[in-house]
Amino acid sequence: MSETDFDAVIIGGGFYGCAIAIYLAKNRGFKRVLLVERESSLLLRASYNNQARVHNGYHYPRSFTTAYRSRLNLPKFVRDWPEAVNQEFTKLYAISRRNSKVTAKQFVRFCTDIGAEIQTADPAMRKLFEPRLIEDVYLVKEYAFNSTLIANKARLELLESGVDLLLDTQVASISKATSGELSIAICDTGGERKVLSSRYIFNCSYSGINQLKGDFPGVKTELKQEITEMALMKMPAPLADLGITVMDGPFFSLMPFPAKGLHTLSHVRYTPHLQWRDEPGISPYEKLSDYPRISQVDRMVRDVSRYLPSLSKAQYVESLFEVKTILMKNESDDGRPILFEKYEDLPRCFSILGGKIDNIYDVLEKLDAEHLD
């Protein structure tokens, strides 16, 4: 038995970090697994501050691979996290007559190609939309997730799997130890610093993925960071049991947000507030902390109400601000592949990032193919 402290250390207690820690303990036989999270609880950052959408492919007509993988992964997510999946709403996709990158005919053909259920919405639902601006409206099959319930289940599974958990703790650096293992410098909120050793490290810190010092070389894939705003709204009666997305271009989505019993409202133009190229030393956490967080919800509501008049009666409650991390190579096609990197100069260290919650199964497939001692 090695004298290392852990078989694996996972950095980041979001959904990906939790799922990977559970996978290593349950599926790969790792006995000493540590999950380190900088916040006071699990799934408090990007895993919470988002649309809470379980994708089924419809959102990606310009990226067949992303769409098709969502179609394959949705039933797996429903199987594994059933208590956290909300299916009790009607989901509509509408195609704009102007400025859309797909027509209604193209959208239907795309859904057929990926095997996604779609049918023309009934007249009552179509009446919700301004017909001069909307070409067609479709009833689809898409779900929402409750991140609070996912966090509760993840915490129980980590405990049952014997995974150790360190909260309120930051990882400062990763270095090669003289023993051939990896050393991890950590610091808690009280300022106490420790150095741990591990055979494997999985860097799942999302927006902080590039902010580790020591021998960590930085991720090879170019990343963009965005400060985004999700407006939480109480919907008027006609929209209360609906999720709606208008496609495909500078448009919007409203989705149930089960963790608070509200809806998120997001807009392609107004949800992003501030953007920058990700680089080591530019802390996304500090950027977000210093940002004034002035809501653009009025602009969202004003534009969305042109397409969906009843939204003008929605009540604004609050906004969720977060840093969103995007692979720059996929900005043009809106694809959302996973980032999965290994490093020759830092063996047994992996960096992992995904843009959607269902992408976790793409990560687990990658890990299945890895020879992990």
Tab-separated table of C-alpha atoms in Angstrom, residues 185-315:
chain	number	residue	atom	x	y	z
A	185	ALA	CA	-1.811	22.415	-1.527
A	186	ILE	CA	-5.124	23.343	0.125
A	187	CYS	CA	-6.249	26.239	2.286
A	188	ASP	CA	-9.408	26.524	4.404
A	189	THR	CA	-11.372	29.678	5.203
A	190	GLY	CA	-9.412	30.121	8.415
A	191	GLY	CA	-6.171	30.376	6.456
A	192	GLU	CA	-4.791	26.985	7.539
A	193	ARG	CA	-2.707	25.424	4.767
A	194	LYS	CA	-1.981	21.734	4.225
A	195	VAL	CA	-0.294	19.654	1.558
A	196	LEU	CA	-1.879	16.328	0.636
A	197	SER	CA	-0.664	13.604	-1.679
A	198	SER	CA	-2.704	11.610	-4.172
A	199	ARG	CA	-2.193	9.166	-7.004
A	200	TYR	CA	-4.837	10.888	-9.186
A	201	ILE	CA	-6.293	14.378	-9.388
A	202	PHE	CA	-9.494	15.315	-11.216
A	203	ASN	CA	-9.815	19.063	-11.748
A	204	CYS	CA	-13.572	19.696	-12.043
A	205	SER	CA	-13.617	23.287	-10.831
A	206	TYR	CA	-15.513	24.659	-13.892
A	207	SER	CA	-14.817	28.399	-14.147
A	208	GLY	CA	-11.773	27.957	-11.876
A	209	ILE	CA	-10.339	25.143	-13.979
A	210	ASN	CA	-7.390	27.270	-15.141
A	211	GLN	CA	-6.540	28.858	-11.799
A	212	LEU	CA	-4.274	26.245	-10.211
A	213	LYS	CA	-0.602	26.989	-9.565
A	214	GLY	CA	2.434	24.776	-9.031
A	215	ASP	CA	3.193	22.389	-11.889
A	216	PHE	CA	-0.283	22.602	-13.376
A	217	PRO	CA	0.277	23.737	-16.998
A	218	GLY	CA	-3.163	25.250	-17.580
A	219	VAL	CA	-5.753	23.797	-19.907
A	220	LYS	CA	-4.787	23.465	-23.566
A	221	THR	CA	-8.275	24.285	-24.858
A	222	GLU	CA	-9.098	27.978	-25.265
A	223	LEU	CA	-11.916	29.037	-22.961
A	224	LYS	CA	-14.161	32.070	-22.704
A	225	GLN	CA	-15.693	33.271	-19.444
A	226	GLU	CA	-19.008	35.117	-19.210
A	227	ILE	CA	-20.771	36.703	-16.272
A	228	THR	CA	-24.404	35.741	-16.884
A	229	GLU	CA	-27.763	36.658	-15.406
A	230	MET	CA	-30.675	34.285	-14.963
A	231	ALA	CA	-33.776	36.274	-13.989
A	232	LEU	CA	-36.100	34.396	-11.631
A	233	MET	CA	-39.736	35.197	-12.405
A	234	LYS	CA	-43.187	34.312	-11.156
A	235	MET	CA	-45.158	33.575	-14.308
A	236	PRO	CA	-48.762	34.660	-14.952
A	237	ALA	CA	-51.383	31.895	-15.131
A	238	PRO	CA	-51.175	31.276	-18.925
A	239	LEU	CA	-47.431	30.532	-18.629
A	240	ALA	CA	-47.232	28.943	-15.167
A	241	ASP	CA	-47.076	25.323	-16.371
A	242	LEU	CA	-44.997	25.934	-19.486
A	243	GLY	CA	-41.387	26.028	-20.578
A	244	ILE	CA	-40.802	28.005	-23.789
A	245	THR	CA	-37.815	28.470	-26.069
A	246	VAL	CA	-37.843	30.669	-29.175
A	247	MET	CA	-35.235	29.602	-31.738
A	248	ASP	CA	-32.636	29.984	-33.175
A	249	GLY	CA	-30.483	33.030	-32.752
A	250	PRO	CA	-30.824	36.160	-30.563
A	251	PHE	CA	-33.922	34.885	-28.753
A	252	PHE	CA	-34.904	33.554	-25.337
A	253	SER	CA	-36.002	30.750	-23.029
A	254	LEU	CA	-38.160	30.534	-19.971
A	255	MET	CA	-37.841	27.348	-17.955
A	256	PRO	CA	-39.258	26.088	-14.664
A	257	PHE	CA	-36.718	26.446	-11.848
A	258	PRO	CA	-37.847	23.687	-9.458
A	259	ALA	CA	-35.449	24.605	-6.633
A	260	LYS	CA	-37.481	27.781	-5.994
A	261	GLY	CA	-40.828	27.099	-7.647
A	262	LEU	CA	-40.208	29.924	-10.132
A	263	HIS	CA	-39.097	30.238	-13.777
A	264	THR	CA	-35.774	31.367	-15.186
A	265	LEU	CA	-35.881	33.908	-17.982
A	266	SER	CA	-32.770	34.062	-20.162
A	267	HIS	CA	-32.059	35.984	-23.330
A	268	VAL	CA	-29.231	35.481	-25.817
A	269	ARG	CA	-28.566	39.243	-25.927
A	270	TYR	CA	-29.100	40.195	-22.284
A	271	THR	CA	-28.117	37.158	-20.209
A	272	PRO	CA	-24.365	37.643	-20.911
A	273	HIS	CA	-23.062	40.749	-19.132
A	274	LEU	CA	-19.267	40.603	-19.290
A	275	GLN	CA	-16.921	38.397	-21.323
A	276	TRP	CA	-13.182	37.689	-21.311
A	277	ARG	CA	-10.707	35.097	-22.544
A	278	ASP	CA	-9.849	32.726	-19.709
A	279	GLU	CA	-6.216	32.817	-18.597
A	280	PRO	CA	-4.301	31.673	-15.512
A	281	GLY	CA	-4.161	34.479	-12.988
A	282	ILE	CA	-7.453	36.111	-14.032
A	283	SER	CA	-9.719	34.895	-11.245
A	284	PRO	CA	-13.334	34.440	-12.358
A	285	TYR	CA	-14.371	34.396	-8.703
A	286	GLU	CA	-12.914	37.873	-8.153
A	287	LYS	CA	-14.437	39.133	-11.411
A	288	LEU	CA	-17.869	37.988	-10.277
A	289	SER	CA	-17.381	39.315	-6.741
A	290	ASP	CA	-16.435	42.769	-8.055
A	291	TYR	CA	-19.199	42.930	-10.683
A	292	PRO	CA	-22.019	45.398	-9.791
A	293	ARG	CA	-24.776	42.924	-10.845
A	294	ILE	CA	-27.170	45.456	-12.338
A	295	SER	CA	-30.063	43.444	-13.760
A	296	GLN	CA	-31.024	43.612	-17.416
A	297	VAL	CA	-34.393	41.978	-16.746
A	298	ASP	CA	-36.327	45.014	-18.022
A	299	ARG	CA	-34.699	44.619	-21.428
A	300	MET	CA	-35.401	40.886	-21.408
A	301	VAL	CA	-39.068	41.353	-20.562
A	302	ARG	CA	-39.526	44.146	-23.092
A	303	ASP	CA	-38.129	42.063	-25.953
A	304	VAL	CA	-39.696	38.740	-24.963
A	305	SER	CA	-43.145	40.314	-24.564
A	306	ARG	CA	-43.160	41.147	-28.274
A	307	TYR	CA	-43.205	37.402	-29.010
A	308	LEU	CA	-45.100	36.277	-25.926
A	309	PRO	CA	-47.443	39.117	-24.841
A	310	SER	CA	-48.597	37.527	-21.573
A	311	LEU	CA	-45.025	37.578	-20.250
A	312	SER	CA	-45.417	41.314	-19.649
A	313	LYS	CA	-47.470	40.340	-16.568
A	314	ALA	CA	-44.691	38.190	-15.068
A	315	GLN	CA	-43.301	39.305	-11.685
